[in-house]
């Protein structure tokens, strides 16, 4: 239902445009969870936000490619159509819930307003609806909660409120950008269990941005690994865990997928992700790659340089190791 096709995005700053995300392709189907993984600064958030055209407010522009929602280009949508899609059909859950909550309005007034806007319910119906969904995410004192302000809630409760808000609009797809990174480990586990339950019960499509392979193993059906603005590997979760092909994926997983336990983060790789505008020629990962040869540094490597049915890697050395 959601297809990102060959998407490239640039950051506009004064007179210059710097390529930040290049030729991204991924598909999310009903009932399936796609994990978008990579270190910080690889372009995951830019990609995720492009689906709802949220980057446009920060000077991010489409250079080429398209994003199709049920076959319709989001870039061709009118403002009205886009507003209906945002939240109503595709919900977004952010890393920091406060970015999506307004501190000066009570939880109740914020929820009632979006519910009325999207579902056209009366005020009292919308309130009942909000209470139902708050209880559904485990917030038992929902009635009292409606009168509280975001500041008075813990991080875990705020994230539950956002999830309730998202679910109350009956979305078909959820985009969750590091939804638990800002939370305590014990709270993370409960939020993940909740997201998983809601995803399964409602057969939602989901784009889960994360740097946590434990979470990928637990939740995802498909995986796309990004490095420095490009997709370097994509495949099913089994492909990626059983035979990680790209040296970057292998490094992220510590080369030993069986060793990566639930809740564990990615291992640290020497060096840093190059920022947009400083990408090396050829393979973007080559300066940090132990397997890099001269050929890797010369010309751009195709996304499907290596492929085996649905599993693809942007590396010219994969064949040798197979
Ligand atoms: N609005 C912006 N202006 C300038 N640079 C940006 C902007 N948004 C993102 N970037 C840069 O683009 C790169 C990718 O960012 P992002 O998508 O947030 O990465 P990720 O989510 O994978 O950590 C980073 O180097 C970031 O600093
Ligand atoms: Mg991010």
Coordinates of C-alpha atoms and ligand atoms in Angstrom, one line a residue:
X1 CA 0.0 0.0 0.0
X2 CA 3.0 2.3 0.5
X3 CA 5.7 2.4 -2.1
X4 CA 8.8 4.5 -2.1
X5 CA 10.3 4.5 -5.6
X6 CA 13.8 5.6 -6.4
X7 CA 13.4 8.6 -4.0
X8 CA 16.2 11.2 -3.7
X9 CA 16.0 14.1 -1.4
X10 CA 18.1 17.2 -1.0
X11 CA 18.6 19.7 1.8
X12 CA 18.1 23.3 0.5
X13 CA 20.2 25.8 2.3
X14 CA 20.5 29.3 1.0
X15 CA 21.4 28.8 -2.7
X16 CA 22.7 25.3 -2.5
X17 CA 21.1 21.9 -2.5
X18 CA 22.9 19.0 -0.9
X19 CA 21.8 15.5 -1.7
X20 CA 20.9 13.8 1.6
X21 CA 19.0 10.6 0.5
X22 CA 19.6 8.9 -2.8
X23 CA 17.5 6.4 -4.8
X24 CA 15.6 4.9 -1.9
X25 CA 13.2 2.1 -2.7
X26 CA 11.0 0.2 -0.3
X27 CA 7.5 -1.2 -0.1
X28 CA 5.2 -1.7 2.9
X29 CA 2.2 -4.0 2.5
X30 CA -0.8 -4.5 4.6
X31 CA 0.0 -6.4 7.8
X32 CA 3.7 -6.2 7.3
X33 CA 6.4 -4.5 9.3
X34 CA 9.4 -3.1 7.6
X35 CA 12.5 -2.2 9.7
X36 CA 14.6 0.7 8.4
X37 CA 18.0 0.4 10.1
X38 CA 21.3 2.2 10.1
X39 CA 23.4 4.3 12.4
X40 CA 22.5 7.8 13.3
X41 CA 22.8 10.3 10.4
X42 CA 22.1 7.7 7.6
X43 CA 18.9 9.4 6.4
X44 CA 16.3 7.2 8.1
X45 CA 14.2 10.1 9.5
X46 CA 14.4 12.1 6.3
X47 CA 13.1 9.0 4.4
X48 CA 10.3 8.3 7.0
X49 CA 9.2 11.9 7.1
X50 CA 9.1 12.2 3.3
X51 CA 6.1 9.8 3.3
X52 CA 4.0 12.5 4.9
X53 CA 6.0 15.3 3.3
X54 CA 7.0 16.6 6.7
X55 CA 10.6 17.4 5.6
X56 CA 9.3 20.2 3.4
X57 CA 8.9 22.4 6.4
X58 CA 12.7 22.1 7.0
X59 CA 13.9 22.8 3.5
X60 CA 14.0 19.2 2.3
X61 CA 13.1 18.8 -1.3
X62 CA 12.4 15.9 -3.6
X63 CA 15.0 15.6 -6.4
X64 CA 13.6 12.5 -8.1
X65 CA 11.5 9.5 -7.5
X66 CA 8.1 9.2 -6.0
X67 CA 6.1 8.0 -3.0
X68 CA 2.9 6.2 -3.7
X69 CA 0.1 5.7 -1.2
X70 CA -2.4 3.1 -2.7
X71 CA -1.0 4.1 -6.1
X72 CA -1.4 7.9 -5.6
X73 CA 1.6 10.1 -5.5
X74 CA 1.8 12.0 -2.2
X75 CA 3.6 14.8 -4.1
X76 CA 0.5 15.3 -6.2
X77 CA -1.9 15.4 -3.3
X78 CA -3.7 18.6 -2.5
X79 CA -3.2 20.1 1.0
X80 CA -6.6 18.9 2.0
X81 CA -5.9 15.4 0.8
X82 CA -2.5 15.4 2.5
X83 CA -4.1 16.5 5.8
X84 CA -6.6 13.7 5.6
X85 CA -3.8 11.2 5.0
X86 CA -1.7 12.5 7.8
X87 CA -3.0 10.8 10.9
X88 CA -6.2 9.5 9.3
X89 CA -4.6 6.9 7.1
X90 CA -0.9 7.0 8.0
X91 CA 0.0 7.8 11.6
X92 CA 3.4 8.9 12.7
X93 CA 4.9 8.1 16.1
X94 CA 8.0 10.1 16.9
X95 CA 11.0 9.3 19.1
X96 CA 10.2 12.2 21.4
X97 CA 6.5 12.3 22.0
X98 CA 6.7 16.0 23.0
X99 CA 7.4 16.9 19.4
X100 CA 3.8 15.8 18.6
X101 CA 2.1 17.0 21.7
X102 CA 1.2 20.7 22.5
X103 CA 2.3 21.6 26.0
X104 CA -0.4 24.3 26.4
X105 CA -3.4 22.1 25.8
X106 CA -4.8 19.2 27.9
X107 CA -4.5 15.7 26.6
X108 CA -8.3 15.6 26.3
X109 CA -8.6 18.8 24.2
X110 CA -5.9 17.6 21.9
X111 CA -7.4 14.2 21.4
X112 CA -10.9 15.5 21.0
X113 CA -9.8 18.0 18.4
X114 CA -8.0 15.5 16.1
X115 CA -10.8 12.9 16.5
X116 CA -13.5 15.4 15.6
X117 CA -11.4 16.7 12.7
X118 CA -10.7 13.3 11.2
X119 CA -13.8 11.3 12.2
X120 CA -16.4 14.0 12.4
X121 CA -17.8 13.0 15.8
X122 CA -19.5 15.3 18.2
X123 CA -17.6 16.6 21.2
X124 CA -19.1 14.0 23.7
X125 CA -18.7 11.2 21.2
X126 CA -15.1 12.2 20.6
X127 CA -14.4 12.2 24.3
X128 CA -15.8 8.7 24.7
X129 CA -13.8 7.6 21.7
X130 CA -10.6 9.1 23.3
X131 CA -11.2 7.3 26.6
X132 CA -11.7 4.0 24.8
X133 CA -8.4 4.3 23.0
X134 CA -6.5 5.5 26.1
X135 CA -7.8 2.5 28.0
X136 CA -6.8 0.3 25.1
X137 CA -3.2 1.3 25.4
X138 CA -3.2 0.5 29.1
X139 CA -3.9 4.0 30.5
X140 CA -6.6 2.9 33.0
X141 CA -7.2 6.3 34.5
X142 CA -8.2 7.7 31.1
X143 CA -11.0 10.0 32.4
X144 CA -8.6 11.8 34.7
X145 CA -5.9 11.8 32.1
X146 CA -8.0 13.9 29.8
X147 CA -7.7 16.9 32.1
X148 CA -3.9 16.6 32.4
X149 CA -1.2 18.4 30.5
X150 CA 1.6 16.6 28.6
X151 CA 4.3 18.0 31.0
X152 CA 2.8 16.2 34.0
X153 CA 3.1 12.8 32.3
X154 CA 6.1 10.4 32.2
X155 CA 7.8 9.7 28.9
X156 CA 6.3 6.3 28.7
X157 CA 2.8 7.6 29.4
X158 CA 3.2 10.3 26.7
X159 CA 4.2 7.7 24.2
X160 CA 1.1 5.7 25.1
X161 CA -1.0 8.8 24.7
X162 CA 0.5 9.3 21.2
X163 CA -0.1 5.7 20.3
X164 CA -3.7 6.0 21.5
X165 CA -4.1 9.2 19.5
X166 CA -2.7 7.5 16.4
X167 CA -4.9 4.4 16.8
X168 CA -8.1 6.4 17.6
X169 CA -8.1 7.6 14.0
X170 CA -8.0 4.0 12.6
X171 CA -4.9 4.3 10.5
X172 CA -3.9 1.7 7.9
X173 CA -0.2 2.3 8.3
X174 CA 2.0 3.5 11.1
X175 CA 5.4 5.1 10.7
X176 CA 7.3 4.8 14.0
X177 CA 10.6 6.6 14.1
X178 CA 12.7 5.2 17.0
X179 CA 9.5 5.1 19.1
X180 CA 11.2 3.8 22.3
X181 CA 14.7 5.2 22.1
X182 CA 14.0 8.0 24.6
X183 CA 12.4 5.7 27.1
X184 CA 13.7 3.5 30.0
X185 CA 14.5 -0.1 29.1
X186 CA 11.6 -1.6 31.1
X187 CA 9.2 0.9 29.6
X188 CA 10.6 0.2 26.1
X189 CA 9.6 -3.4 26.3
X190 CA 6.0 -2.6 27.3
X191 CA 5.6 0.0 24.5
X192 CA 7.0 -2.5 21.9
X193 CA 4.7 -5.2 23.1
X194 CA 1.8 -2.7 22.8
X195 CA 2.8 -1.6 19.3
X196 CA 3.1 -5.2 18.2
X197 CA -0.3 -6.2 19.6
X198 CA -2.0 -3.2 17.9
X199 CA -0.2 -3.9 14.6
X200 CA -1.2 -7.6 14.6
X201 CA -4.8 -7.0 15.8
X202 CA -5.4 -4.3 13.2
X203 CA -3.3 -5.9 10.4
X204 CA -1.5 -2.6 10.0
X205 CA 1.4 -1.9 7.7
X206 CA 4.3 -0.4 9.6
X207 CA 7.6 1.4 8.9
X208 CA 9.7 1.0 12.0
X209 CA 12.8 3.1 12.1
X210 CA 15.3 1.7 14.6
X211 CA 18.9 1.2 15.3
X212 CA 18.1 -1.9 17.5
X213 CA 18.5 -5.3 15.8
X214 CA 16.7 -6.9 18.8
X215 CA 13.7 -4.9 17.9
X216 CA 14.0 -5.9 14.2
X217 CA 14.1 -9.6 15.1
X218 CA 11.1 -9.2 17.3
X219 CA 8.8 -7.1 15.1
X220 CA 9.9 -7.0 11.5
X221 CA 9.1 -9.0 8.4
X222 CA 11.3 -7.1 6.0
X223 CA 14.5 -5.1 6.6
X224 CA 16.1 -2.2 4.7
X225 CA 19.6 -1.2 5.8
X226 CA 20.6 2.4 5.0
X227 CA 24.1 3.9 5.0
X228 CA 25.0 7.5 4.2
X229 CA 21.8 8.2 2.3
X230 CA 21.6 5.0 0.4
X231 CA 20.0 1.6 0.8
X232 CA 22.9 -0.9 1.1
X233 CA 20.9 -4.1 1.8
X234 CA 17.3 -5.2 1.7
X235 CA 15.6 -8.5 2.3
X236 CA 13.3 -10.5 4.6
X237 CA 14.2 -10.6 8.2
X238 CA 15.4 -14.2 7.8
X239 CA 17.7 -13.2 4.9
X240 CA 19.2 -10.4 6.9
X241 CA 19.7 -12.4 10.1
X242 CA 20.8 -15.7 8.5
X243 CA 22.9 -14.3 5.7
X244 CA 23.7 -10.6 6.2
X245 CA 25.4 -9.9 2.9
X246 CA 26.7 -6.3 3.0
X247 CA 29.8 -5.6 5.1
X248 CA 28.0 -2.8 6.8
X249 CA 25.1 -5.0 7.8
X250 CA 27.6 -7.6 9.1
X251 CA 29.4 -4.9 11.0
X252 CA 26.2 -3.6 12.5
X253 CA 25.3 -7.1 13.6
X254 CA 28.7 -7.8 14.9
X255 CA 28.9 -10.5 12.2
X256 CA 27.2 -12.8 14.7
X257 CA 23.5 -12.4 14.4
X258 CA 22.9 -15.1 16.9
X259 CA 24.7 -13.1 19.4
X260 CA 22.5 -10.1 19.1
X261 CA 20.0 -10.4 21.9
X262 CA 16.7 -8.7 22.4
X263 CA 17.0 -5.1 23.4
X264 CA 20.7 -4.9 22.4
X265 CA 21.9 -2.0 20.3
X266 CA 24.1 -2.1 17.3
X267 CA 27.9 -2.5 17.8
X268 CA 30.0 0.5 17.2
X269 CA 32.0 0.6 14.0
X270 CA 35.2 2.6 13.7
X271 CA 34.8 6.0 12.1
X272 CA 31.7 8.0 11.4
X273 CA 28.8 8.2 8.9
X274 CA 29.7 10.9 6.4
X275 CA 27.3 13.8 6.4
X276 CA 25.4 14.8 3.2
X277 CA 27.8 16.7 1.0
X278 CA 30.8 14.7 2.2
X279 CA 30.0 11.3 0.7
X280 CA 33.0 9.6 -0.7
X281 CA 33.1 8.6 -4.4
X282 CA 32.0 5.0 -5.2
X283 CA 30.7 3.0 -2.3
X284 CA 29.8 5.3 0.6
X285 CA 30.9 2.7 3.1
X286 CA 34.3 2.0 1.5
X287 CA 36.4 4.2 3.8
X288 CA 35.2 2.2 6.8
X289 CA 35.0 -1.2 5.2
X290 CA 37.7 -3.8 5.8
X291 CA 36.9 -5.5 2.5
X292 CA 37.1 -2.4 0.3
X293 CA 39.2 -2.6 -2.8
X294 CA 40.2 0.1 -5.4
X295 CA 37.1 -0.7 -7.5
X296 CA 34.8 0.2 -4.5
X297 CA 36.3 3.7 -4.6
X298 CA 35.8 4.4 -8.3
X299 CA 32.2 4.4 -9.4
X300 CA 28.9 4.2 -7.7
X301 CA 27.7 0.7 -6.8
X302 CA 24.3 -0.4 -7.9
X303 CA 21.7 -1.2 -5.3
X304 CA 21.4 -4.7 -6.7
X305 CA 25.1 -5.3 -7.3
X306 CA 24.4 -8.6 -5.6
X307 CA 21.0 -10.3 -5.4
X308 CA 19.4 -13.6 -4.6
X309 CA 15.7 -13.6 -5.2
X310 CA 14.3 -10.8 -2.9
X311 CA 17.6 -10.2 -1.1
X312 CA 19.8 -7.5 -2.4
X313 CA 23.1 -5.8 -1.4
X314 CA 25.0 -2.8 -2.7
X315 CA 28.4 -4.5 -2.7
X316 CA 30.6 -5.9 -5.4
X317 CA 32.4 -8.3 -3.0
X318 CA 29.4 -10.4 -1.9
X319 CA 29.8 -12.9 -4.7
X320 CA 33.3 -13.8 -3.6
X321 CA 32.3 -14.7 -0.1
X322 CA 29.3 -16.8 -1.1
Ligands
LIG1 N1 16.6 20.0 7.9 C1 17.9 19.6 7.8 N2 18.9 20.5 7.5 C2 20.2 20.1 7.4 N3 20.6 18.9 7.5 C3 19.7 17.9 7.8 C4 18.3 18.3 8.0 N4 17.7 17.1 8.3 C5 18.6 16.1 8.3 N5 19.8 16.6 8.0 C6 21.1 15.8 7.9 O1 20.8 14.7 7.1 C7 21.4 13.5 7.5 C8 20.4 12.5 7.7 O2 19.6 12.8 8.8 P1 18.4 11.9 9.4 O3 17.5 11.4 8.3 O4 17.9 12.6 10.6 O5 19.3 10.6 9.9 P2 18.9 9.4 10.8 O6 17.4 9.5 11.1 O7 19.3 8.2 10.0 O8 19.7 9.5 12.1 C9 22.2 13.9 8.8 O9 23.5 14.2 8.5 C10 21.5 15.2 9.3 O10 22.3 16.0 10.0
LIG2 MG1 16.5 9.7 12.9

